[in-house]
Structure formats: C-alpha cells, structure tokens
PDB file of C-alpha atoms and ligand atoms in Angstrom:
ATOM      1  CA  UNK A  78      -0.029  -0.045  -0.013  1.00 66.00           C
ATOM      2  CA  UNK A  79       1.069   3.421  -0.664  1.00 83.00           C
ATOM      3  CA  UNK A  80       1.517   6.043   2.111  1.00 94.00           C
ATOM      4  CA  UNK A  81      -0.603   9.237   1.848  1.00 97.00           C
ATOM      5  CA  UNK A  82       1.840  10.898   4.215  1.00 98.00           C
ATOM      6  CA  UNK A  83       5.150   9.953   5.188  1.00 98.00           C
ATOM      7  CA  UNK A  84       7.762  11.587   7.336  1.00 98.00           C
ATOM      8  CA  UNK A  85      11.199  10.453   7.090  1.00 98.00           C
ATOM      9  CA  UNK A  86      13.372  11.534   9.973  1.00 98.00           C
ATOM     10  CA  UNK A  87      11.457  14.772  10.219  1.00 98.00           C
ATOM     11  CA  UNK A  88      13.202  17.557  12.326  1.00 98.00           C
ATOM     12  CA  UNK A  89      12.014  21.187  13.270  1.00 98.00           C
ATOM     13  CA  UNK A  90      14.278  23.721  14.403  1.00 98.00           C
ATOM     14  CA  UNK A  91      14.453  27.315  15.152  1.00 98.00           C
ATOM     15  CA  UNK A  92      16.153  29.289  12.371  1.00 98.00           C
ATOM     16  CA  UNK A  93      17.593  31.877  14.796  1.00 97.00           C
ATOM     17  CA  UNK A  94      19.850  29.470  16.673  1.00 97.00           C
ATOM     18  CA  UNK A  95      19.130  26.027  15.244  1.00 96.00           C
ATOM     19  CA  UNK A  96      17.690  24.603  18.393  1.00 98.00           C
ATOM     20  CA  UNK A  97      15.986  21.426  17.724  1.00 98.00           C
ATOM     21  CA  UNK A  98      12.167  21.377  18.586  1.00 98.00           C
ATOM     22  CA  UNK A  99      11.326  18.057  16.771  1.00 98.00           C
ATOM     23  CA  UNK A 100      14.043  15.361  16.168  1.00 98.00           C
ATOM     24  CA  UNK A 101      14.047  12.391  13.764  1.00 98.00           C
ATOM     25  CA  UNK A 102      10.262  11.662  13.629  1.00 98.00           C
ATOM     26  CA  UNK A 103       9.610   8.978  11.023  1.00 98.00           C
ATOM     27  CA  UNK A 104       5.975   8.000  10.528  1.00 98.00           C
ATOM     28  CA  UNK A 105       3.761   7.083   7.586  1.00 97.00           C
ATOM     29  CA  UNK A 106       0.042   6.653   7.101  1.00 97.00           C
ATOM     30  CA  UNK A 107      -1.417   4.695   4.358  1.00 95.00           C
ATOM     31  CA  UNK A 108      -4.530   5.417   2.338  1.00 94.00           C
ATOM     32  CA  UNK A 109      -7.670   4.918   4.655  1.00 93.00           C
ATOM     33  CA  UNK A 110      -5.264   4.437   7.687  1.00 96.00           C
ATOM     34  CA  UNK A 111      -5.610   6.195  11.105  1.00 97.00           C
ATOM     35  CA  UNK A 112      -2.523   7.160  13.084  1.00 98.00           C
ATOM     36  CA  UNK A 113      -2.862   8.968  16.471  1.00 98.00           C
ATOM     37  CA  UNK A 114      -0.052  10.988  17.853  1.00 98.00           C
ATOM     38  CA  UNK A 115      -0.153  11.405  21.630  1.00 97.00           C
ATOM     39  CA  UNK A 116       2.191  13.019  24.116  1.00 95.00           C
ATOM     40  CA  UNK A 117       2.083  15.750  26.910  1.00 92.00           C
ATOM     41  CA  UNK A 118       1.896  19.286  26.033  1.00 93.00           C
ATOM     42  CA  UNK A 119       5.137  20.702  24.307  1.00 96.00           C
ATOM     43  CA  UNK A 120       6.075  17.359  23.145  1.00 97.00           C
ATOM     44  CA  UNK A 121       6.201  18.493  19.457  1.00 98.00           C
ATOM     45  CA  UNK A 122       2.884  17.201  18.094  1.00 97.00           C
ATOM     46  CA  UNK A 123       1.559  20.427  16.527  1.00 97.00           C
ATOM     47  CA  UNK A 124       4.956  21.252  15.029  1.00 98.00           C
ATOM     48  CA  UNK A 125       4.973  17.736  13.629  1.00 98.00           C
ATOM     49  CA  UNK A 126       1.673  18.242  12.022  1.00 97.00           C
ATOM     50  CA  UNK A 127       2.504  21.864  10.896  1.00 96.00           C
ATOM     51  CA  UNK A 128       5.689  20.683   9.287  1.00 98.00           C
ATOM     52  CA  UNK A 129       3.865  17.712   7.615  1.00 97.00           C
ATOM     53  CA  UNK A 130       1.278  20.296   6.049  1.00 96.00           C
ATOM     54  CA  UNK A 131       4.025  22.880   5.265  1.00 95.00           C
ATOM     55  CA  UNK A 132       2.540  25.527   7.488  1.00 95.00           C
ATOM     56  CA  UNK A 133       5.181  26.082  10.056  1.00 97.00           C
ATOM     57  CA  UNK A 134       5.698  29.648  11.041  1.00 97.00           C
ATOM     58  CA  UNK A 135       8.414  31.450   9.190  1.00 98.00           C
ATOM     59  CA  UNK A 136      10.760  31.517  12.252  1.00 98.00           C
ATOM     60  CA  UNK A 137      11.012  27.701  12.178  1.00 98.00           C
ATOM     61  CA  UNK A 138      12.194  25.180   9.544  1.00 98.00           C
ATOM     62  CA  UNK A 139      11.725  21.587   8.735  1.00 98.00           C
ATOM     63  CA  UNK A 140      14.394  19.175   7.861  1.00 98.00           C
ATOM     64  CA  UNK A 141      14.369  15.413   6.730  1.00 98.00           C
ATOM     65  CA  UNK A 142      11.762  14.100   4.396  1.00 97.00           C
ATOM     66  CA  UNK A 143       8.170  14.956   4.074  1.00 97.00           C
ATOM     67  CA  UNK A 144       6.137  13.243   1.318  1.00 97.00           C
ATOM     68  CA  UNK A 145       2.372  13.813   0.741  1.00 96.00           C
ATOM     69  CA  UNK A 146       0.362  11.979  -1.914  1.00 95.00           C
ATOM     70  CA  UNK A 147      -2.747  13.889  -2.550  1.00 93.00           C
ATOM     71  CA  UNK A 148      -4.347  16.636  -0.528  1.00 95.00           C
ATOM     72  CA  UNK A 149      -4.078  17.087   3.200  1.00 96.00           C
ATOM     73  CA  UNK A 150      -6.276  19.234   5.200  1.00 96.00           C
ATOM     74  CA  UNK A 151      -6.142  20.327   8.723  1.00 95.00           C
ATOM     75  CA  UNK A 152      -8.626  20.768  11.609  1.00 94.00           C
ATOM     76  CA  UNK A 153      -7.320  22.828  14.491  1.00 90.00           C
ATOM     77  CA  UNK A 154      -8.059  22.864  18.356  1.00 86.00           C
ATOM     78  CA  UNK A 155      -9.848  26.129  18.585  1.00 79.00           C
ATOM     79  CA  UNK A 156     -12.587  26.584  15.937  1.00 68.00           C
ATOM     80  CA  UNK A 157     -13.373  30.055  17.363  1.00 69.00           C
ATOM     81  CA  UNK A 158     -10.017  31.454  16.133  1.00 74.00           C
ATOM     82  CA  UNK A 159      -9.638  29.263  13.017  1.00 79.00           C
ATOM     83  CA  UNK A 160     -13.080  30.457  11.692  1.00 87.00           C
ATOM     84  CA  UNK A 161     -13.244  34.030  10.268  1.00 88.00           C
ATOM     85  CA  UNK A 162     -15.617  35.925  12.438  1.00 90.00           C
ATOM     86  CA  UNK A 163     -16.429  38.390   9.616  1.00 93.00           C
ATOM     87  CA  UNK A 164     -17.861  35.763   7.353  1.00 94.00           C
ATOM     88  CA  UNK A 165     -21.054  33.855   7.628  1.00 96.00           C
ATOM     89  CA  UNK A 166     -20.146  29.967   8.001  1.00 96.00           C
ATOM     90  CA  UNK A 167     -21.610  29.340   4.458  1.00 97.00           C
ATOM     91  CA  UNK A 168     -19.417  31.974   2.811  1.00 96.00           C
ATOM     92  CA  UNK A 169     -16.294  30.456   4.759  1.00 95.00           C
ATOM     93  CA  UNK A 170     -16.980  26.913   3.509  1.00 97.00           C
ATOM     94  CA  UNK A 171     -17.900  28.082   0.091  1.00 97.00           C
ATOM     95  CA  UNK A 172     -14.839  30.148  -0.240  1.00 95.00           C
ATOM     96  CA  UNK A 173     -12.630  27.244   0.550  1.00 95.00           C
ATOM     97  CA  UNK A 174     -14.576  24.935  -1.871  1.00 97.00           C
ATOM     98  CA  UNK A 175     -14.255  27.448  -4.772  1.00 96.00           C
ATOM     99  CA  UNK A 176     -10.511  27.692  -4.192  1.00 95.00           C
ATOM    100  CA  UNK A 177     -10.394  23.996  -4.845  1.00 95.00           C
ATOM    101  CA  UNK A 178     -12.985  24.071  -7.798  1.00 95.00           C
ATOM    102  CA  UNK A 179     -11.782  27.000  -9.909  1.00 94.00           C
ATOM    103  CA  UNK A 180     -14.287  28.075 -12.569  1.00 95.00           C
ATOM    104  CA  UNK A 181     -17.377  26.536 -10.675  1.00 96.00           C
ATOM    105  CA  UNK A 182     -20.413  28.636 -10.309  1.00 95.00           C
ATOM    106  CA  UNK A 183     -21.696  30.392  -7.369  1.00 94.00           C
ATOM    107  CA  UNK A 184     -24.778  28.097  -7.389  1.00 96.00           C
ATOM    108  CA  UNK A 185     -22.501  24.988  -7.566  1.00 97.00           C
ATOM    109  CA  UNK A 186     -20.547  26.317  -4.400  1.00 97.00           C
ATOM    110  CA  UNK A 187     -23.696  26.874  -2.550  1.00 97.00           C
ATOM    111  CA  UNK A 188     -25.080  23.439  -3.355  1.00 98.00           C
ATOM    112  CA  UNK A 189     -21.641  21.905  -2.247  1.00 98.00           C
ATOM    113  CA  UNK A 190     -21.645  23.894   0.879  1.00 98.00           C
ATOM    114  CA  UNK A 191     -25.165  22.835   1.921  1.00 98.00           C
ATOM    115  CA  UNK A 192     -24.044  19.358   1.130  1.00 98.00           C
ATOM    116  CA  UNK A 193     -20.929  19.547   3.262  1.00 98.00           C
ATOM    117  CA  UNK A 194     -22.832  20.926   6.103  1.00 98.00           C
ATOM    118  CA  UNK A 195     -25.244  18.094   5.978  1.00 98.00           C
ATOM    119  CA  UNK A 196     -22.217  15.720   5.882  1.00 97.00           C
ATOM    120  CA  UNK A 197     -20.886  17.040   9.102  1.00 97.00           C
ATOM    121  CA  UNK A 198     -24.338  16.416  10.837  1.00 97.00           C
ATOM    122  CA  UNK A 199     -25.536  20.142  10.830  1.00 97.00           C
ATOM    123  CA  UNK A 200     -29.351  20.216  11.034  1.00 96.00           C
ATOM    124  CA  UNK A 201     -31.131  22.437   8.499  1.00 96.00           C
ATOM    125  CA  UNK A 202     -27.920  23.085   6.770  1.00 98.00           C
ATOM    126  CA  UNK A 203     -29.381  25.587   4.115  1.00 97.00           C
ATOM    127  CA  UNK A 204     -30.472  27.877   6.792  1.00 97.00           C
ATOM    128  CA  UNK A 205     -27.238  27.489   8.809  1.00 97.00           C
ATOM    129  CA  UNK A 206     -25.196  28.708   6.005  1.00 97.00           C
ATOM    130  CA  UNK A 207     -26.274  32.417   7.060  1.00 97.00           C
ATOM    131  CA  UNK A 208     -24.970  31.963  10.655  1.00 97.00           C
ATOM    132  CA  UNK A 209     -22.077  33.880  12.052  1.00 96.00           C
ATOM    133  CA  UNK A 210     -19.524  31.839  14.007  1.00 94.00           C
ATOM    134  CA  UNK A 211     -20.354  33.582  17.281  1.00 93.00           C
ATOM    135  CA  UNK A 212     -23.914  32.402  16.865  1.00 95.00           C
ATOM    136  CA  UNK A 213     -22.797  28.768  17.005  1.00 94.00           C
ATOM    137  CA  UNK A 214     -21.682  26.539  19.915  1.00 93.00           C
ATOM    138  CA  UNK A 215     -18.050  25.182  19.871  1.00 92.00           C
ATOM    139  CA  UNK A 216     -19.178  21.825  18.669  1.00 94.00           C
ATOM    140  CA  UNK A 217     -21.001  23.428  15.743  1.00 95.00           C
ATOM    141  CA  UNK A 218     -18.077  25.569  14.953  1.00 94.00           C
ATOM    142  CA  UNK A 219     -15.778  22.426  14.931  1.00 94.00           C
ATOM    143  CA  UNK A 220     -18.248  20.830  12.552  1.00 96.00           C
ATOM    144  CA  UNK A 221     -17.985  23.935  10.262  1.00 96.00           C
ATOM    145  CA  UNK A 222     -14.103  23.590  10.246  1.00 96.00           C
ATOM    146  CA  UNK A 223     -14.445  19.940   9.464  1.00 97.00           C
ATOM    147  CA  UNK A 224     -16.734  20.784   6.555  1.00 97.00           C
ATOM    148  CA  UNK A 225     -14.207  23.394   5.296  1.00 96.00           C
ATOM    149  CA  UNK A 226     -11.496  20.753   5.438  1.00 96.00           C
ATOM    150  CA  UNK A 227     -13.627  18.267   3.387  1.00 97.00           C
ATOM    151  CA  UNK A 228     -14.389  21.008   1.011  1.00 97.00           C
ATOM    152  CA  UNK A 229     -10.690  20.417  -0.376  1.00 95.00           C
ATOM    153  CA  UNK A 230     -11.391  16.798  -0.785  1.00 95.00           C
ATOM    154  CA  UNK A 231      -8.297  15.636   1.277  1.00 97.00           C
ATOM    155  CA  UNK A 232      -6.861  12.096   1.138  1.00 97.00           C
ATOM    156  CA  UNK A 233      -5.716  12.765   4.620  1.00 97.00           C
ATOM    157  CA  UNK A 234      -7.168  14.872   7.408  1.00 97.00           C
ATOM    158  CA  UNK A 235      -4.981  16.067  10.126  1.00 97.00           C
ATOM    159  CA  UNK A 236      -6.577  16.919  13.325  1.00 96.00           C
ATOM    160  CA  UNK A 237      -4.773  18.795  15.956  1.00 96.00           C
ATOM    161  CA  UNK A 238      -6.559  18.371  19.242  1.00 94.00           C
ATOM    162  CA  UNK A 239      -9.940  19.060  17.647  1.00 92.00           C
ATOM    163  CA  UNK A 240     -11.954  18.185  20.670  1.00 91.00           C
ATOM    164  CA  UNK A 241      -9.795  19.442  23.524  1.00 88.00           C
ATOM    165  CA  UNK A 242     -11.691  22.766  23.909  1.00 87.00           C
ATOM    166  CA  UNK A 243     -15.061  20.743  23.915  1.00 91.00           C
ATOM    167  CA  UNK A 244     -17.027  19.396  26.798  1.00 90.00           C
ATOM    168  CA  UNK A 245     -16.814  15.605  27.069  1.00 90.00           C
ATOM    169  CA  UNK A 246     -20.454  14.875  25.630  1.00 92.00           C
ATOM    170  CA  UNK A 247     -19.702  17.155  22.516  1.00 94.00           C
ATOM    171  CA  UNK A 248     -16.309  15.634  22.228  1.00 93.00           C
ATOM    172  CA  UNK A 249     -17.802  12.190  21.845  1.00 94.00           C
ATOM    173  CA  UNK A 250     -20.122  13.369  19.056  1.00 95.00           C
ATOM    174  CA  UNK A 251     -17.325  14.879  17.129  1.00 95.00           C
ATOM    175  CA  UNK A 252     -15.108  11.754  17.430  1.00 95.00           C
ATOM    176  CA  UNK A 253     -18.337   9.738  16.180  1.00 96.00           C
ATOM    177  CA  UNK A 254     -18.470  11.986  13.241  1.00 97.00           C
ATOM    178  CA  UNK A 255     -14.869  11.763  12.363  1.00 96.00           C
ATOM    179  CA  UNK A 256     -15.013   8.008  12.466  1.00 96.00           C
ATOM    180  CA  UNK A 257     -18.024   8.004  10.168  1.00 96.00           C
ATOM    181  CA  UNK A 258     -16.418  10.386   7.649  1.00 96.00           C
ATOM    182  CA  UNK A 259     -13.145   8.481   7.454  1.00 95.00           C
ATOM    183  CA  UNK A 260     -14.945   5.360   6.774  1.00 94.00           C
ATOM    184  CA  UNK A 261     -17.318   6.653   4.301  1.00 94.00           C
ATOM    185  CA  UNK A 262     -14.624   8.490   2.502  1.00 94.00           C
ATOM    186  CA  UNK A 263     -11.706   6.025   2.832  1.00 94.00           C
ATOM    187  CA  UNK A 264      -9.801   9.142   4.037  1.00 96.00           C
ATOM    188  CA  UNK A 265      -6.763   8.764   6.089  1.00 97.00           C
ATOM    189  CA  UNK A 266      -6.442  10.428   9.408  1.00 98.00           C
ATOM    190  CA  UNK A 267      -3.716  11.840  11.658  1.00 98.00           C
ATOM    191  CA  UNK A 268      -5.133  12.712  14.931  1.00 97.00           C
ATOM    192  CA  UNK A 269      -3.219  14.502  17.571  1.00 97.00           C
ATOM    193  CA  UNK A 270      -3.958  14.648  21.139  1.00 95.00           C
ATOM    194  CA  UNK A 271      -2.671  14.728  24.737  1.00 91.00           C
ATOM    195  CA  UNK A 272      -5.436  12.151  25.655  1.00 91.00           C
ATOM    196  CA  UNK A 273      -4.465   8.667  25.128  1.00 91.00           C
ATOM    197  CA  UNK A 274      -8.037   7.444  25.439  1.00 89.00           C
ATOM    198  CA  UNK A 275      -9.370   9.831  22.802  1.00 92.00           C
ATOM    199  CA  UNK A 276      -6.592   8.760  20.237  1.00 94.00           C
ATOM    200  CA  UNK A 277      -7.248   5.084  20.910  1.00 93.00           C
ATOM    201  CA  UNK A 278     -11.001   5.677  20.387  1.00 93.00           C
ATOM    202  CA  UNK A 279     -10.363   6.726  16.632  1.00 95.00           C
ATOM    203  CA  UNK A 280      -6.928   5.412  15.587  1.00 97.00           C
ATOM    204  CA  UNK A 281      -5.648   2.002  14.597  1.00 97.00           C
ATOM    205  CA  UNK A 282      -2.053   2.893  15.229  1.00 97.00           C
ATOM    206  CA  UNK A 283      -0.673   5.180  17.865  1.00 97.00           C
ATOM    207  CA  UNK A 284       2.562   6.999  17.900  1.00 98.00           C
ATOM    208  CA  UNK A 285       3.892   8.340  21.301  1.00 97.00           C
ATOM    209  CA  UNK A 286       5.918  11.578  21.352  1.00 98.00           C
ATOM    210  CA  UNK A 287       8.087  13.037  24.175  1.00 97.00           C
ATOM    211  CA  UNK A 288      10.302  15.929  24.209  1.00 97.00           C
ATOM    212  CA  UNK A 289      10.262  16.291  20.359  1.00 98.00           C
ATOM    213  CA  UNK A 290      10.997  12.643  19.626  1.00 98.00           C
ATOM    214  CA  UNK A 291       9.202   9.515  18.853  1.00 98.00           C
ATOM    215  CA  UNK A 292       9.265   6.980  21.831  1.00 97.00           C
ATOM    216  CA  UNK A 293       7.248   4.279  20.290  1.00 96.00           C
ATOM    217  CA  UNK A 294       4.726   3.464  17.487  1.00 97.00           C
ATOM    218  CA  UNK A 295       2.401   0.520  16.785  1.00 97.00           C
ATOM    219  CA  UNK A 296      -1.083  -0.793  16.615  1.00 97.00           C
ATOM    220  CA  UNK A 297      -3.284   0.776  19.213  1.00 96.00           C
ATOM    221  CA  UNK A 298      -4.187  -2.546  20.998  1.00 94.00           C
ATOM    222  CA  UNK A 299      -0.662  -3.472  21.444  1.00 95.00           C
ATOM    223  CA  UNK A 300       0.634   0.104  22.556  1.00 95.00           C
ATOM    224  CA  UNK A 301      -2.343   0.005  25.090  1.00 93.00           C
ATOM    225  CA  UNK A 302      -1.718  -3.370  26.407  1.00 93.00           C
ATOM    226  CA  UNK A 303       1.915  -3.905  26.133  1.00 95.00           C
ATOM    227  CA  UNK A 304       3.601  -0.566  26.159  1.00 94.00           C
ATOM    228  CA  UNK A 305       7.178  -0.874  25.315  1.00 94.00           C
ATOM    229  CA  UNK A 306       8.458   2.419  26.531  1.00 95.00           C
ATOM    230  CA  UNK A 307       8.375   3.599  30.207  1.00 95.00           C
ATOM    231  CA  UNK A 308       6.951   6.877  29.147  1.00 95.00           C
ATOM    232  CA  UNK A 309       3.893   5.150  27.414  1.00 94.00           C
ATOM    233  CA  UNK A 310       3.218   3.219  30.618  1.00 94.00           C
ATOM    234  CA  UNK A 311       3.273   6.616  32.513  1.00 92.00           C
ATOM    235  CA  UNK A 312       0.820   8.048  30.219  1.00 90.00           C
ATOM    236  CA  UNK A 313      -1.561   5.019  30.435  1.00 90.00           C
ATOM    237  CA  UNK A 314      -1.403   5.328  34.233  1.00 89.00           C
ATOM    238  CA  UNK A 315      -2.180   9.112  34.174  1.00 85.00           C
ATOM    239  CA  UNK A 316      -4.920   8.459  31.813  1.00 81.00           C
ATOM    240  CA  UNK A 317      -6.495   5.826  34.112  1.00 79.00           C
ATOM    241  CA  UNK A 318      -6.078   8.038  37.145  1.00 79.00           C
ATOM    242  CA  UNK A 319      -7.619  10.891  35.329  1.00 78.00           C
ATOM    243  CA  UNK A 320     -10.716   8.800  34.400  1.00 76.00           C
ATOM    244  CA  UNK A 321     -11.231   7.335  37.782  1.00 76.00           C
ATOM    245  CA  UNK A 322     -11.112  10.729  39.369  1.00 78.00           C
ATOM    246  CA  UNK A 323     -13.692  12.010  36.779  1.00 73.00           C
ATOM    247  CA  UNK A 324     -16.049   9.030  37.477  1.00 70.00           C
ATOM    248  CA  UNK A 325     -19.019  10.161  39.416  1.00 66.00           C
ATOM    249  CA  UNK A 326     -18.640   9.298  43.097  1.00 61.00           C
ATOM    250  CA  UNK A 327     -20.822   6.441  44.251  1.00 56.00           C
ATOM    251  CA  UNK A 328     -23.231   7.462  47.038  1.00 49.00           C
ATOM    252  CA  UNK A 329     -22.464   5.397  50.259  1.00 44.00           C
TER     253      UNK A 329
HETATM  254  N1  ADP B 524       6.648  29.308  16.809  1.00 79.18           N
HETATM  255  C1  ADP B 524       7.416  28.618  17.761  1.00 79.18           C
HETATM  256  N2  ADP B 524       8.736  29.173  18.024  1.00 79.18           N
HETATM  257  C2  ADP B 524       9.676  28.631  18.777  1.00 79.18           C
HETATM  258  N3  ADP B 524       9.296  27.518  19.714  1.00 79.18           N
HETATM  259  C3  ADP B 524       8.089  26.943  19.354  1.00 79.18           C
HETATM  260  C4  ADP B 524       7.190  27.513  18.414  1.00 79.18           C
HETATM  261  N4  ADP B 524       6.037  26.701  18.460  1.00 79.18           N
HETATM  262  C5  ADP B 524       6.347  25.741  19.392  1.00 79.18           C
HETATM  263  N5  ADP B 524       7.616  25.820  19.887  1.00 79.18           N
HETATM  264  C6  ADP B 524       8.018  25.061  21.055  1.00 79.18           C
HETATM  265  O1  ADP B 524       8.310  23.705  20.457  1.00 79.18           O
HETATM  266  C7  ADP B 524       7.952  22.776  21.403  1.00 79.18           C
HETATM  267  C8  ADP B 524       6.783  21.684  20.739  1.00 79.18           C
HETATM  268  O2  ADP B 524       5.681  22.553  20.646  1.00 79.18           O
HETATM  269  P1  ADP B 524       4.398  21.992  20.113  1.00 79.18           P
HETATM  270  O3  ADP B 524       4.591  21.193  18.781  1.00 79.18           O
HETATM  271  O4  ADP B 524       3.403  23.068  20.031  1.00 79.18           O
HETATM  272  O5  ADP B 524       3.952  21.009  21.146  1.00 79.18           O
HETATM  273  P2  ADP B 524       2.574  20.174  21.500  1.00 79.18           P
HETATM  274  O6  ADP B 524       1.561  20.372  20.265  1.00 79.18           O
HETATM  275  O7  ADP B 524       2.909  18.749  21.593  1.00 79.18           O
HETATM  276  O8  ADP B 524       1.996  20.760  22.639  1.00 79.18           O
HETATM  277  C9  ADP B 524       7.547  23.288  22.585  1.00 79.18           C
HETATM  278  O9  ADP B 524       8.590  23.481  23.629  1.00 79.18           O
HETATM  279  C10 ADP B 524       7.182  24.852  22.137  1.00 79.18           C
HETATM  280  O10 ADP B 524       7.499  25.736  23.181  1.00 79.18           O
HETATM  281 MG1   MG B 525      -0.436  21.290  20.237  1.00 79.18          MG
END
C-alpha cells in the first residue's frame, strides 16, 4: 500500500539558533489508515503536523523528508479562532470549496456547501449557511471547520486536538462524526491529542511523542496493552487516574 503521508526523520528547528524542537520523527499513514499521535503538552505534536502540512511559522524550518500523496487538510483545536468572525459560515466553507474548484459557479458552490454542512451533521444546513461563527456552539463551529477541510477533498485529514476545547459529550459526538467520515470517504486520518483514550477511540495505530522525539509507535491495541516504553506506561497510568477521578462518586 502506498502512504498518503510519510515523514522520514523529520526535524523542526528554530532558524535563529538552530535549536531542535522536533527530532528524527519517522511516521507514515496509508490510504484510509488512522494514526494517532499522543504526548504531553510541548512534546512537538503540533509542530510535527504543521511541518507535515508545510505551514510552520517562518521562524522555524523543517528538515528531513516529508512526502504527501494527494491533498491534506487540517482541523485545529480552537474553531473560534480558526473561523473568520467576519464571514457567515456558509461563505467560509464556500470560499474554501471554490478555491479548490476553480471556475465553478456560485450556485454549485452553494449546493456543495449545503451538502458539506449536512455531511458533518448540521441540521437544517441551508439555513445554517447564514449563521455567523459567534452564533454557533463550540461543537457546531468545529463541525463547520471539518466541513471546510472536507471542501478540499483531502486524502488525509490532520486533526490537532480537535476536541480538546469541547466538553466531554460534544467531544464524543465529534469523534463519532470523524470515525464515520473517514470510513465513508476512505480518507486517512492523523489525530493528535494529549489524551491517550481519545486517540485510541479513533486510531488503529498510535505514536507516542516526548520532548520532540518519537518514543514508540504501533497498533493501538498493542501500545495500550503492552507499552514498550516506560513513558507510554506513565501516560497510560495518568490516563487511568484521570478517568477514575472524573468518575461520578458512588453514594455510600
Ligand atoms: N513558533 C515557535 N517558536 C519557537 N518554539 C516553538 C514554536 N512553536 C512551538 N514551539 C516549541 O516547540 C515545542 C513543541 O511545541 P508543540 O509542537 O506546539 O507541542 P505540542 O503540540 O505537543 O503541545 C515546545 O517546546 C514549544 O514551546
Ligand atoms: Mg499542540
């Protein structure tokens, strides 16, 4: 199988002083495959995704090999800042669609937009095209961002903590949506989160990062049940502790 995205000893460093922020990350995701990248805050997950998509800030540079086969699109953590507050959400999605379908008519863009909003589970999508971002809930805004990403017809969707800013129930619905979309479209997914349980719920393979490096990578079931690296074990224990603490207390 061919990889839709492969990183070969990817590095990210600061141009000013050459300081390494990401070192020697080699990963690949195949057509229709799902790869989760997990690690604590600051471990280099976002920079790895940005480098893979070619959207690093100008003060940083990537080294090593980055190969994409087909289009990649990204969904960010904070839909409130990723959406343009001065555009109705329909215009935002339609604008993205039109950039990827040059020469298409306004009517075609409108029809495609309504269809995309429906695909991401937005009820009454034709009416919703006229909503402003601030009129929507966080979950709805994230659905709009996913619709805009799908407007480019990507072969791989890169998600950077797309549910971290959402409450647990909304998070579960967005994860279910993503699972459905990747299955229906045969799209590949790279899903970044600090939360191992979230990553495991959508990804067949899991990569663990720490301090800018990859510590292990493998099938999700194996990583969760037989972690090879002590840091992965630590993450698993922290995750379990967090979940137990969050469990509603039993009344005595
Ligand atoms: N634009 C930047 N300039 C300099 N350092 C950065 C920049 N962005 C991130 N970093 C640093 O690179 C490291 C990895 O960051 P990041 O990829 O955002 O981590 P994560 O997404 O895993 O939380 C962190 O130490 C962070 O402070
Ligand atoms: Mg990040």
